[in-house]
Coordinates of C-alpha atoms in Angstrom, one line a residue:
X133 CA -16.2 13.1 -4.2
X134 CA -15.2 10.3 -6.1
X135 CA -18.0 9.2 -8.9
X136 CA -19.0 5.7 -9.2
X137 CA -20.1 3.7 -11.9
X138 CA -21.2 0.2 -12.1
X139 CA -21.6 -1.6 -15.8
X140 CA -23.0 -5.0 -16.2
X141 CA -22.1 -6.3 -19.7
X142 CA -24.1 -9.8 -20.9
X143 CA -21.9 -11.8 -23.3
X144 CA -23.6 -14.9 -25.2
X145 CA -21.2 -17.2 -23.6
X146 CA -21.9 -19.6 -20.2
X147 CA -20.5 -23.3 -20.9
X148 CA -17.0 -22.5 -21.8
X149 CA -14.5 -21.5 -18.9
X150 CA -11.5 -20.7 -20.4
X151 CA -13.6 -17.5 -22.3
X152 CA -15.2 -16.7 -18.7
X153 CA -12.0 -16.3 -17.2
X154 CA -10.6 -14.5 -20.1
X155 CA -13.4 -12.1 -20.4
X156 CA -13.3 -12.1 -15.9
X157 CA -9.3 -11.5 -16.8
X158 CA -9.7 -8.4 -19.0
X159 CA -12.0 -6.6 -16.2
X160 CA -9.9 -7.5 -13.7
X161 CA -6.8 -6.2 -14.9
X162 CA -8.3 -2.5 -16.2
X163 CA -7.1 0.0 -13.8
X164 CA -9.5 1.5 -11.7
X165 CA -12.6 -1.5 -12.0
X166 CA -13.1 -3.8 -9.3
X167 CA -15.3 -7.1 -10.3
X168 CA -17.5 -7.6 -8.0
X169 CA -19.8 -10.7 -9.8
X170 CA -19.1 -13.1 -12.9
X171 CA -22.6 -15.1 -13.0
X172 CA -22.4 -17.7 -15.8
X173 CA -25.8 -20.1 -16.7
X174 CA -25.6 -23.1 -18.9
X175 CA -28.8 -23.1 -19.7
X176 CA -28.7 -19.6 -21.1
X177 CA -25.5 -19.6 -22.3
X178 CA -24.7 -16.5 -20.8
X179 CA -23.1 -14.7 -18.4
X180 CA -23.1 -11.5 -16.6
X181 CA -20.3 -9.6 -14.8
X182 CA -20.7 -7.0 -12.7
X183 CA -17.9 -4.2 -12.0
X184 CA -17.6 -0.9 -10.7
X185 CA -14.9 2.0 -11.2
X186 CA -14.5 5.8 -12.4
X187 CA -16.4 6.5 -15.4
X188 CA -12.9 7.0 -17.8
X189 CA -12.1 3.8 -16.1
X190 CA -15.4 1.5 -16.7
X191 CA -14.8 2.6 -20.7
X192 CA -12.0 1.3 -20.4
X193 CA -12.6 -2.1 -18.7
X194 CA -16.1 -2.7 -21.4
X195 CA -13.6 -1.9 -24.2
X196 CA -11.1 -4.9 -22.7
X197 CA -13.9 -7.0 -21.8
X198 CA -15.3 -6.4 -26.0
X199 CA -11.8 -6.9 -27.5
X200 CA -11.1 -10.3 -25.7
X201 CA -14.9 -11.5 -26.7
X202 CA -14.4 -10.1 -30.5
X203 CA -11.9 -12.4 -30.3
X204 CA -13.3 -15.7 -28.7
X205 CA -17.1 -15.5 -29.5
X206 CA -19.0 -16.4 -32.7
X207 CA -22.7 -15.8 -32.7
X208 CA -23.1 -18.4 -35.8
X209 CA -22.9 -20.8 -33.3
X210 CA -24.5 -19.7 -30.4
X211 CA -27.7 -20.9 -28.9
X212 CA -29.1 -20.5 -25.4
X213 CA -32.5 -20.3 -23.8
X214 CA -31.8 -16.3 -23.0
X215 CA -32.3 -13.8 -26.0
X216 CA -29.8 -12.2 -27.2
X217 CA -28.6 -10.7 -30.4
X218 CA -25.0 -10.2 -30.0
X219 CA -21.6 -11.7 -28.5
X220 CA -21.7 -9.0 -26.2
X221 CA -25.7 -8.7 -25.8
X222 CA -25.8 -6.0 -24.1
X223 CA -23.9 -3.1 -21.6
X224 CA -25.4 -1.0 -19.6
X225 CA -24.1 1.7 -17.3
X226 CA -25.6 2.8 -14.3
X227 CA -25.2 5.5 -11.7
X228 CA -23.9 4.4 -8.5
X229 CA -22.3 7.5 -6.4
X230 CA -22.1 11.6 -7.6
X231 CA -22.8 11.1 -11.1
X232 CA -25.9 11.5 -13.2
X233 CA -28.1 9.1 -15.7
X234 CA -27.0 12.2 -18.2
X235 CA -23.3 10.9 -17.5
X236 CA -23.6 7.9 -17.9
X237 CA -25.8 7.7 -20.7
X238 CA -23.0 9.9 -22.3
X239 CA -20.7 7.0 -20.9
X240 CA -22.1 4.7 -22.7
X241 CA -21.8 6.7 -26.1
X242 CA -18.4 7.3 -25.5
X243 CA -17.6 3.0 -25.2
X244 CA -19.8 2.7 -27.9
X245 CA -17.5 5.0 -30.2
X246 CA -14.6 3.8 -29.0
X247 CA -15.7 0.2 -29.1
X248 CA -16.8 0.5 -32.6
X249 CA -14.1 2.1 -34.1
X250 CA -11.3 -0.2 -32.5
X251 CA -12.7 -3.6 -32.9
X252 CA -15.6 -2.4 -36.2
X253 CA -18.5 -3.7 -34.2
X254 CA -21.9 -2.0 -34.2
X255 CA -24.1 -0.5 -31.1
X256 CA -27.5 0.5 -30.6
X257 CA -28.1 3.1 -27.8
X258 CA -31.1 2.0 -26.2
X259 CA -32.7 2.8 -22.6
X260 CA -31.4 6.8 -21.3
X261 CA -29.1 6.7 -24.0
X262 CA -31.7 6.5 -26.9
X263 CA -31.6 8.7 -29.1
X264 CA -35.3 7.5 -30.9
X265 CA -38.1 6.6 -28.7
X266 CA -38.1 3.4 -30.6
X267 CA -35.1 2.1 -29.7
X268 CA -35.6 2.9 -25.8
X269 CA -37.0 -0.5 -24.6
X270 CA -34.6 -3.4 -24.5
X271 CA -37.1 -5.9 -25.8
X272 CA -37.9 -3.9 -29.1
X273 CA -34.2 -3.1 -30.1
X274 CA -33.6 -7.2 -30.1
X275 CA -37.1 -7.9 -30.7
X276 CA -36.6 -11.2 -33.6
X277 CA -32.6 -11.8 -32.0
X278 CA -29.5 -12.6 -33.8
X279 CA -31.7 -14.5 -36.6
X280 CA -33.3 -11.8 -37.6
X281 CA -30.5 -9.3 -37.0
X282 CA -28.7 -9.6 -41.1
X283 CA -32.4 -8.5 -42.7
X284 CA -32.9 -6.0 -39.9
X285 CA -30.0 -3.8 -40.4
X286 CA -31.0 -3.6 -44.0
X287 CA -33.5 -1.5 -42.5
X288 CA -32.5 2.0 -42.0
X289 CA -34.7 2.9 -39.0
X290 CA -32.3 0.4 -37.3
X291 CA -29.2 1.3 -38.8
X292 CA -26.6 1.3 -35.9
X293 CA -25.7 4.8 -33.9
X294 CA -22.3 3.2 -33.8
X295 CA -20.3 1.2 -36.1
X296 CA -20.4 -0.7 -39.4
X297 CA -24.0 -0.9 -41.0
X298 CA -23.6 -4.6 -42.6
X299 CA -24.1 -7.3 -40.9
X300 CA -21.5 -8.4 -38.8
X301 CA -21.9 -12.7 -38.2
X302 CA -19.3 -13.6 -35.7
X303 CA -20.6 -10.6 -33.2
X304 CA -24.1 -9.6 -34.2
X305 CA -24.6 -6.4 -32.7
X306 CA -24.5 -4.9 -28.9
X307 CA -26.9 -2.7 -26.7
X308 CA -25.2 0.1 -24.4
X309 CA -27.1 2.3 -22.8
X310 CA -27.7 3.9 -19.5
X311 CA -30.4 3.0 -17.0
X312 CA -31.0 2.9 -12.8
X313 CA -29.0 0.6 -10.7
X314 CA -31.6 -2.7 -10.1
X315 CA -32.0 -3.8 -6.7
X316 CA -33.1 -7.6 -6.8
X317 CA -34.7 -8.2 -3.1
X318 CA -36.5 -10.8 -1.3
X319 CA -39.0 -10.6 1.5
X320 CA -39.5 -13.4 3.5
X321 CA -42.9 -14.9 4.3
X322 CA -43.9 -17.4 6.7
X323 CA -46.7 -18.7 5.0
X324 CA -47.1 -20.6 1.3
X325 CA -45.6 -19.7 -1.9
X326 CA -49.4 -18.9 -3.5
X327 CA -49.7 -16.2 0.0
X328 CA -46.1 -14.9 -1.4
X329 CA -47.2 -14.8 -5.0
X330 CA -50.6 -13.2 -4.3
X331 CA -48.9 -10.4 -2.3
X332 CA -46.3 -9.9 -5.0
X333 CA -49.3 -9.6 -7.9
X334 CA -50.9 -7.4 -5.3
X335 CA -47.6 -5.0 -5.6
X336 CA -45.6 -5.2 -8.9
X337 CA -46.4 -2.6 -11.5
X338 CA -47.7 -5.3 -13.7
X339 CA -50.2 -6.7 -11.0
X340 CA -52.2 -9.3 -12.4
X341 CA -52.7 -7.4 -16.3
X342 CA -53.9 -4.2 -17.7
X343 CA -57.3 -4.0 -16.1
X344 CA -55.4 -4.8 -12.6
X345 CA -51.9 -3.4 -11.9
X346 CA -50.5 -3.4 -8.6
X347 CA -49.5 -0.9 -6.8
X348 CA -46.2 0.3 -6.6
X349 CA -43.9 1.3 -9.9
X350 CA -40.4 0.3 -11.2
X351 CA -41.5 -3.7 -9.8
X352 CA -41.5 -6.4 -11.2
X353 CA -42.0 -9.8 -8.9
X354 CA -43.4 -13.2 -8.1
X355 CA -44.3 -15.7 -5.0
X356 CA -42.3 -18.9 -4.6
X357 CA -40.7 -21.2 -1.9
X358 CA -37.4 -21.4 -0.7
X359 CA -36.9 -25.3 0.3
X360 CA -33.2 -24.3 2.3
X361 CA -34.8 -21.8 4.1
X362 CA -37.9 -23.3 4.8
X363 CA -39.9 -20.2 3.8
X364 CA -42.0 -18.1 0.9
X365 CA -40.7 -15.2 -0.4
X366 CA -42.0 -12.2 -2.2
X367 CA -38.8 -11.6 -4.7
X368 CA -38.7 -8.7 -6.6
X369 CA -36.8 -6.4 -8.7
X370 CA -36.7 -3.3 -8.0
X371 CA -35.9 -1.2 -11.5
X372 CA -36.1 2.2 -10.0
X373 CA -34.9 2.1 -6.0
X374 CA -35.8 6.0 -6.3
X375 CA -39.4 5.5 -7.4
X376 CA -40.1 2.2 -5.1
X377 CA -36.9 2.5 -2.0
X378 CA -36.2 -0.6 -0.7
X379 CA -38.4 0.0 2.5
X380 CA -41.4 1.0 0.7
X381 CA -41.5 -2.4 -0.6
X382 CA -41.2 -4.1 2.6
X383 CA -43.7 -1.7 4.4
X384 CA -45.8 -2.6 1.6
X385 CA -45.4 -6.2 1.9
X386 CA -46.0 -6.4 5.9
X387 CA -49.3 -4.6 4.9
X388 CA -50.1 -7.2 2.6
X389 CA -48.7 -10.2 4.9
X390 CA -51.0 -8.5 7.9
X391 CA -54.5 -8.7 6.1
X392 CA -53.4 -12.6 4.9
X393 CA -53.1 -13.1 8.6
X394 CA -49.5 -14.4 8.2
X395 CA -46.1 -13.1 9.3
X396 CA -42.9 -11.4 7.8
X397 CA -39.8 -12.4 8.7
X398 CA -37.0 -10.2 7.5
X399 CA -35.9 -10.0 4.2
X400 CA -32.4 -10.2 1.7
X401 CA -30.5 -8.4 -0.6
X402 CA -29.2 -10.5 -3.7
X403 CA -26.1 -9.2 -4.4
X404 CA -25.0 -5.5 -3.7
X405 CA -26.7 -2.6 -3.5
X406 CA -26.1 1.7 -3.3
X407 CA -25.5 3.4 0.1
X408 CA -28.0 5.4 -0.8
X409 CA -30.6 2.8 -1.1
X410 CA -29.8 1.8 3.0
X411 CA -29.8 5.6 3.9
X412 CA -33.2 5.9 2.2
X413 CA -34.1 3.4 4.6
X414 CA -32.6 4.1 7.7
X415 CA -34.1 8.0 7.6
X416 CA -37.3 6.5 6.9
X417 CA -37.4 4.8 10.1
X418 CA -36.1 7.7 11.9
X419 CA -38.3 10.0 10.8
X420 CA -41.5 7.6 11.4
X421 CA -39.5 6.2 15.4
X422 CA -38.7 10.0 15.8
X423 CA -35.0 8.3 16.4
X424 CA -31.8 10.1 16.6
X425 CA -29.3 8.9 14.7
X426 CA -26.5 11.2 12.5
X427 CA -24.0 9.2 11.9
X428 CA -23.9 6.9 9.0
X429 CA -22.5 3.7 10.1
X430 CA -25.4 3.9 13.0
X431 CA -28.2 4.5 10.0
X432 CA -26.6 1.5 8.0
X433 CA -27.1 -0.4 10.7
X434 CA -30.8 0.6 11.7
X435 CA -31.9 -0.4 8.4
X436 CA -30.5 -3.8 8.5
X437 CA -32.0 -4.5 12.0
X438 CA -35.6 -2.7 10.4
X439 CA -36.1 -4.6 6.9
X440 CA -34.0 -7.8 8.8
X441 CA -31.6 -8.1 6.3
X442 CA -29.8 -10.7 8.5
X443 CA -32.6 -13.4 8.6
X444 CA -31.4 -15.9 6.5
X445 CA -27.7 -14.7 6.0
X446 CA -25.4 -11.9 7.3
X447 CA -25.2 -9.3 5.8
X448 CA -21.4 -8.0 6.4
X449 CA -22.2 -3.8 4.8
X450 CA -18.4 -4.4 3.6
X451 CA -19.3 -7.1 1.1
X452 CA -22.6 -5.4 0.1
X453 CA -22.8 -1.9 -0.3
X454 CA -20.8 -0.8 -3.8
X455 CA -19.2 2.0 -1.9
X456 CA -18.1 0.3 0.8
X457 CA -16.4 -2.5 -1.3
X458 CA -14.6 0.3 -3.8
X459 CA -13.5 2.5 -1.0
X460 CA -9.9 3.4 -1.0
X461 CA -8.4 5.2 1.6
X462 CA -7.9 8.9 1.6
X463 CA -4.9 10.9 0.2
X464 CA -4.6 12.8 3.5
X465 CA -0.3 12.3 5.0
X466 CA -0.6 15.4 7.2
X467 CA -4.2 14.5 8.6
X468 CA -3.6 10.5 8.9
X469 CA -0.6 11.8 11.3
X470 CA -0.5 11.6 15.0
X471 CA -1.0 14.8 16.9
X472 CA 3.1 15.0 17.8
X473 CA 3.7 13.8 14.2
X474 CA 1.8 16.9 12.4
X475 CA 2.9 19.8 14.8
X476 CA 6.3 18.5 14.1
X477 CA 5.9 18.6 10.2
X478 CA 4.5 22.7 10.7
X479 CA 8.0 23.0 12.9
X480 CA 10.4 21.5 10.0
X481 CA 12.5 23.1 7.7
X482 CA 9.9 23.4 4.8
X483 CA 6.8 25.7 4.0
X484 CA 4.4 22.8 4.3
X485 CA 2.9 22.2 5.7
X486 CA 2.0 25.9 6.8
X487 CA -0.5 28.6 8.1
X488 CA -2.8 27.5 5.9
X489 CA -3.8 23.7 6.7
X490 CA -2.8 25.1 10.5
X491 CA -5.5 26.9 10.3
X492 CA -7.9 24.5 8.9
X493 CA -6.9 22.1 12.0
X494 CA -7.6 25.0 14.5
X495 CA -11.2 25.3 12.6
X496 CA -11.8 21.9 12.7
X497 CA -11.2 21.3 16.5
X498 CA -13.0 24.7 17.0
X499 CA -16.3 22.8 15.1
X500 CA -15.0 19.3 17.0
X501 CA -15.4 20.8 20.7
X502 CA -19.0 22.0 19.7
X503 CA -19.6 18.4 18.5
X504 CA -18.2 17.0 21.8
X505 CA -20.1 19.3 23.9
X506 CA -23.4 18.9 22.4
X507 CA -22.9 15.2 22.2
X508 CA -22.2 15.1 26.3
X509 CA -25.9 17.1 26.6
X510 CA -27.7 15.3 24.6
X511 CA -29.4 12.2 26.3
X512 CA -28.4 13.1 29.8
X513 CA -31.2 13.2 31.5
X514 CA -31.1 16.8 33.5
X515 CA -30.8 18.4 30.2
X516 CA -33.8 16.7 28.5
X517 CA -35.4 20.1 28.2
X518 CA -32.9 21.5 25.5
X519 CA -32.4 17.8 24.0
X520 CA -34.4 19.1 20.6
X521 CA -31.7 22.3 20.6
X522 CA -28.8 19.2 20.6
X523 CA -30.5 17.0 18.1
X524 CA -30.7 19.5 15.6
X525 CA -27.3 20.9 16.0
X526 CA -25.1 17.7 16.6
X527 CA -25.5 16.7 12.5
X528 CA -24.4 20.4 12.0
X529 CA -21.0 20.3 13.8
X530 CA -20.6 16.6 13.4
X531 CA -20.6 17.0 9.5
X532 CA -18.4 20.3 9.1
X533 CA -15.9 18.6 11.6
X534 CA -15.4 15.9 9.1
X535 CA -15.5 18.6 6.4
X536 CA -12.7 20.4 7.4
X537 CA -10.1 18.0 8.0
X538 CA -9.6 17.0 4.6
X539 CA -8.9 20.9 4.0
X540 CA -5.6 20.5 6.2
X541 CA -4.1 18.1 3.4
X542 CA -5.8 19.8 0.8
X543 CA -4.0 23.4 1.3
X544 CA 0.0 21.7 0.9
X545 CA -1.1 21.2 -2.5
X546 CA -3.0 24.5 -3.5
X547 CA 0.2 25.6 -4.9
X548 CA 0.7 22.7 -7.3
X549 CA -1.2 24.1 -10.0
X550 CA 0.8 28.1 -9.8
X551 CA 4.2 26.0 -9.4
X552 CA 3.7 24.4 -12.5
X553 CA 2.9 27.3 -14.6
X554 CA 6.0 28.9 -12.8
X555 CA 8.0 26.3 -14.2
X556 CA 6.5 26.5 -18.2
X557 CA 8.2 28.4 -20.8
X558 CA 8.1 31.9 -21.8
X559 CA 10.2 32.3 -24.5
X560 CA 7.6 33.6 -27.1
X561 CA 4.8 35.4 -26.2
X562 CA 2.5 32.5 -26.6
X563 CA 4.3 31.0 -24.2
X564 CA 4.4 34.0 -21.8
X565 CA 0.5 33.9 -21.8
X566 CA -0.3 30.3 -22.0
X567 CA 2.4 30.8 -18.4
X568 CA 0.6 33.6 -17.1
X569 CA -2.5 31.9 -17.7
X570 CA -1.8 29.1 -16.1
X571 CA -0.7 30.9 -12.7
X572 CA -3.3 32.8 -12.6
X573 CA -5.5 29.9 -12.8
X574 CA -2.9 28.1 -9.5
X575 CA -3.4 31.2 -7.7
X576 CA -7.2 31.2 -7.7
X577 CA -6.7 27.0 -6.8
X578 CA -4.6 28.4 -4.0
X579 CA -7.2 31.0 -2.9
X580 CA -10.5 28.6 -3.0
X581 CA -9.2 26.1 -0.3
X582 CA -9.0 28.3 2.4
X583 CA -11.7 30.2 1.2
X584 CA -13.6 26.6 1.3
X585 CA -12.4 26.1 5.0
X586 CA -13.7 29.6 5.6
X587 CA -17.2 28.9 4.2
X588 CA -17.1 26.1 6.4
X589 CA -16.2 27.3 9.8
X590 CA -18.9 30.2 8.8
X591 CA -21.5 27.3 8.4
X592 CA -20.9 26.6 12.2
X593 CA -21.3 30.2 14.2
X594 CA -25.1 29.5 14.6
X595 CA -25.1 26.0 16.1
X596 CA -22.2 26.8 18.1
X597 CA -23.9 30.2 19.8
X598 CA -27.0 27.4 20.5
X599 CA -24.3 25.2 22.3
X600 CA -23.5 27.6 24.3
X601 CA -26.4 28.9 25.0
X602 CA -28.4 25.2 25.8
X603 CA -25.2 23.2 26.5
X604 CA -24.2 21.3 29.5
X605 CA -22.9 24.0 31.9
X606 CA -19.4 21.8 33.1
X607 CA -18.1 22.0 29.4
X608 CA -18.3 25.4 29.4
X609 CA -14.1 25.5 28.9
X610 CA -15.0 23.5 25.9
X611 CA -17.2 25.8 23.9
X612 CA -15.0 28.7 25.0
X613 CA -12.0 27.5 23.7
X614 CA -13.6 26.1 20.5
X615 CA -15.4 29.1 19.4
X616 CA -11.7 30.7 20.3
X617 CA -10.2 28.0 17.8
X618 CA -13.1 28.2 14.8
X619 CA -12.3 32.3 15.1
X620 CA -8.4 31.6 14.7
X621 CA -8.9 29.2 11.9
X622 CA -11.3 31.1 10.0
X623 CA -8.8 34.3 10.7
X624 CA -6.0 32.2 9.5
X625 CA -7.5 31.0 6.2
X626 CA -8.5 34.7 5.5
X627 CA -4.7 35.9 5.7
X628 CA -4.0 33.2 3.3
X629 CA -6.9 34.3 1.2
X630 CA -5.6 37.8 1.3
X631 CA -1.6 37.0 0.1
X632 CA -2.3 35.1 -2.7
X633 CA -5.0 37.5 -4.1
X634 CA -3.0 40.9 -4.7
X635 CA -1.3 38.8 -7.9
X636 CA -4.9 38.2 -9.0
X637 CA -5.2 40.4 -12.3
X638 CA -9.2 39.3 -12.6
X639 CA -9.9 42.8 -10.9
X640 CA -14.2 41.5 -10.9
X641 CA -12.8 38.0 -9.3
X642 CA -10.8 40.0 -6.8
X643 CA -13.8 42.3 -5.7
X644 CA -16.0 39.3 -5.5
X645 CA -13.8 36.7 -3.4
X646 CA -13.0 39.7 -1.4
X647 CA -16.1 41.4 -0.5
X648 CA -16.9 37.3 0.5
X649 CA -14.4 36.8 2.7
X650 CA -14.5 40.1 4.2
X651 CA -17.6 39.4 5.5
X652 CA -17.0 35.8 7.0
X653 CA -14.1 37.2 9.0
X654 CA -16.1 40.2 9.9
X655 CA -18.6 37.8 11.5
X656 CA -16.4 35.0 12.9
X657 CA -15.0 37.7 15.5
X658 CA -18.5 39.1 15.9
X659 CA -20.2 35.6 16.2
X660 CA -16.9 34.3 18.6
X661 CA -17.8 37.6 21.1
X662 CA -21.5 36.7 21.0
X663 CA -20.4 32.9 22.2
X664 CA -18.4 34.3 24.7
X665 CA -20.6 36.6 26.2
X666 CA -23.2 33.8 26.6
X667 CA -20.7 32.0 28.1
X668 CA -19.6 34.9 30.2
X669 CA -23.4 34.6 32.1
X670 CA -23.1 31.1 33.5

């Protein structure tokens, strides 16, 4: 899966367009970032952009976004109400989807390096990326600002982890680091904005000072009144969505609300937040409603309707969830085909698409009947007595159908990686082995995808045999013919398992992938017979 990181670089520049734009420009035109924000403030005399992409590609757009401020920013001059200690102030980097604070911490090192050396700026590492405990906290690395910054560095327990040790006037010096995606969130309040700002003392880490803290962690927040809306709000950041989810927060604050004797009336997201935050959410209220719900569009929307994210604005998930926004669609020809159009590509004069994403089709409409068939039991009310068999096996079959149709595209290019080493040199003998090497290396590329669709299918046997067993008795065709299909595909992707893996020379690989396979065929004829002979008894 495609990883996503977000950065959100501060520059010491919010009164002059023609630099926003130019900064805005550089973003924008990095391939692979998408700028989501640009948030400039006169007062501060500072602005923040906000962009997402791959993590070689956010490097890359922080770098752009550096070299065009290098060039149109001098700290000598610069004053705002914000601190700051640097042209570019700071850059952090923060986890959005399949990567970890360890990545992007090392992310932020790698932009710093490159940064550095291109443009001779300096860095500190501060936040997950520190590497002293002293420079961890964001307030302490620019504790004194730009002003002090020239007698600092003279200092060496602050001499730079990146870049030139003097002073440098016209940019001052940058902090890049690594920290957890910030969720800024308002609850609304139908009361005063003293109600909202006692609740929020009540709840932010800080509460009301040493001897009082609040309750939950990661929060920091405050009570005030929204005039347009005609309401109070509890607003909050949230620092650490994993440590205090959106939804805790809100529980929390209906709590709070309830022994004021007042009411809570939804609540907004400013800006954009993670998928994961929303999911949080929506199994939250699942779990606690003992609801039903698998599918993720249906839990997205649960947790809007729960935490009233549309009370004072709608809240479109396109325009608001990162993922949503980057998402691109998937590299999958063969699977994006219509039913005539794919059976006629397996028909033409070419070998792929072949036996191979054939059989992870036939796999995934084997798993795609048990989906159907569960899905037509569950809820109808004759069969309430096996709905808890349905529930939990309807997530099972749902999620390996969608798993195995991306294997259909992904076989036709197994063979990509052994075709190019085919095609390499082999004049010398370093050649010959840097050749072999290399299609040894495609033919074990060409052996895990339909080994992957046959770890798959295998994934299904158990909640199929419950479908057939508990299932609605009229779609009995159904499950026959799927667990028929799951055992053909799972078959299939074994032959193609076995005919690429005699010209493995890896002899403890061979024994291994073998003895794994061997077994998942073994049981996808005995677990298709044990369907059918449940079947056989209705």
């Amino acid at each position: 899966m495609k990883k996503i990181v977000e950065c959100v670089p501060n520059f010491s520049e919010g009164r002059d367009e023609a630099v926003i734009n130019a900064i805005a420009h550089a973003i924008r035109e990095t391939k692979g970032c998408t700028l989501l924000d640009v948030d400039p403030g006169k007062s501060t005399h500072r602005t923040v952009y906000t962009f997402v992409g791959d993590p070689d590609s956010v490097i890359e757009g922080a770098v752009a976004a550096a070299r065009v401020a290098k060039e149109k920013i001098d700290m000598r001059v610069h004053k705002g109400e914000h601190p700051r200690f640097g042209a570019m102030d700071v850059c952090p980097f923060i986890p959005v989807a399949n990567i970890t604070m360890e990545e992007c911490a090392d992310i932020a090192k790698q932009f710093a390096k490159k940064a550095s050396e291109e443009l001779n700026i300096p860095f500190f590492l501060y936040e997950e990326a520190a590497e002293h405990d002293y420079r961890r906290k964001l307030p302490d690395v620019r504790k004194g600002e730009y002003e002090a910054l020239e007698e600092r560095l003279k200092d060496p327990r602050w001499k730079p982890d990146f870049g030139p040790s003097e002073f440098v006037p016209t940019w001052g010096i940058t902090a890049t680091g690594a920290r957890m995606f910030l969720i800024a969130y308002n609850v609304n309040i139908l009361g005063t904005s003293n109600q909202a700002h006692r609740i929020a003392l009540n709840l932010r880490e800080a509460g009301r000072g040493d001897d009082d803290p609040g309750r939950l962690k990661e929060v920091k927040g405050m009570g005030w009144f929204v005039d347009e809306y005609n309401m109070a709000q509890v607003t909050v950041n949230l620092n650490n969505y994993n440590t205090t989810p959106i939804h805790v927060l809100f529980e929390a604050v209906k709590e709070e609300a309830k022994a004021l004797n007042i009411a809570v009336a939804g609540s907004e997201i400013v800006g954009i937040v993670p998928l994961e935050s929303l999911i949080m959410a929506a199994d939250y209220y699942i779990e606690k409603e003992n609801l039903f719900i698998y599918e993720e569009d249906q839990k997205v929307r649960l947790a809007i309707e729960r935490l009233g994210l549309n009370s004072v604005a709608v809240f479109n998930p396109q325009d608001k969830i990162i993922e949503y926004i980057v998402a691109e669609p998937p590299e999958e020809p063969l699977a994006n085909l219509t039913v005539r159009g794919f059976i006629e590509e397996i028909a033409a004069r070419t070998s792929a698409p072949g036996g191979g994403s054939a059989s992870a089709a036939m796999a995934a409409v084997g798993t795609g009947l048990g989906s159907m068939v569960a899905k037509l039991t569950q809820g109808v009310r004759k069969f309430e007595a096996v709905d808890s068999h349905m529930r939990k096996n309807i997530p099972t079959l749902h999620e390996l159908t969608k798993q195995l149709i991306p294997m259909i595209d992904a076989d036709t290019s197994a063979f990509n990686e052994y075709m190019e080493g085919l095609r390499m040199p082999r004049a010398t003998e370093a050649e010959k082995t840097a050749r072999t090497a290399k299609m040894q290396a495609g033919l074990k590329t060409a052996i895990n995808i339909p080994l992957g669709t046959m770890r798959l299918g295998d994934k299904a046997w158990d909640a199929l045999c419950e479908v057939a067993r508990y299932g609605n008795p009229a779609s009995k065709s159904d499950t026959q013919v799927g667990a028929r299909a799951l055992e053909t595909g799972i078959w299939g992707a074994y032959q193609n398992v076995l005919i690429n893996i005699k010209d493995i020379h890896d002899e403890d690989y061979k024994i291994k992938i073998l003895e794994e396979a061997n077994a998942m065929e073994k049981r996808s004829r005995e677990k298709c017979a044990e369907v059918l002979a449940i079947l056989d008894q209705i």
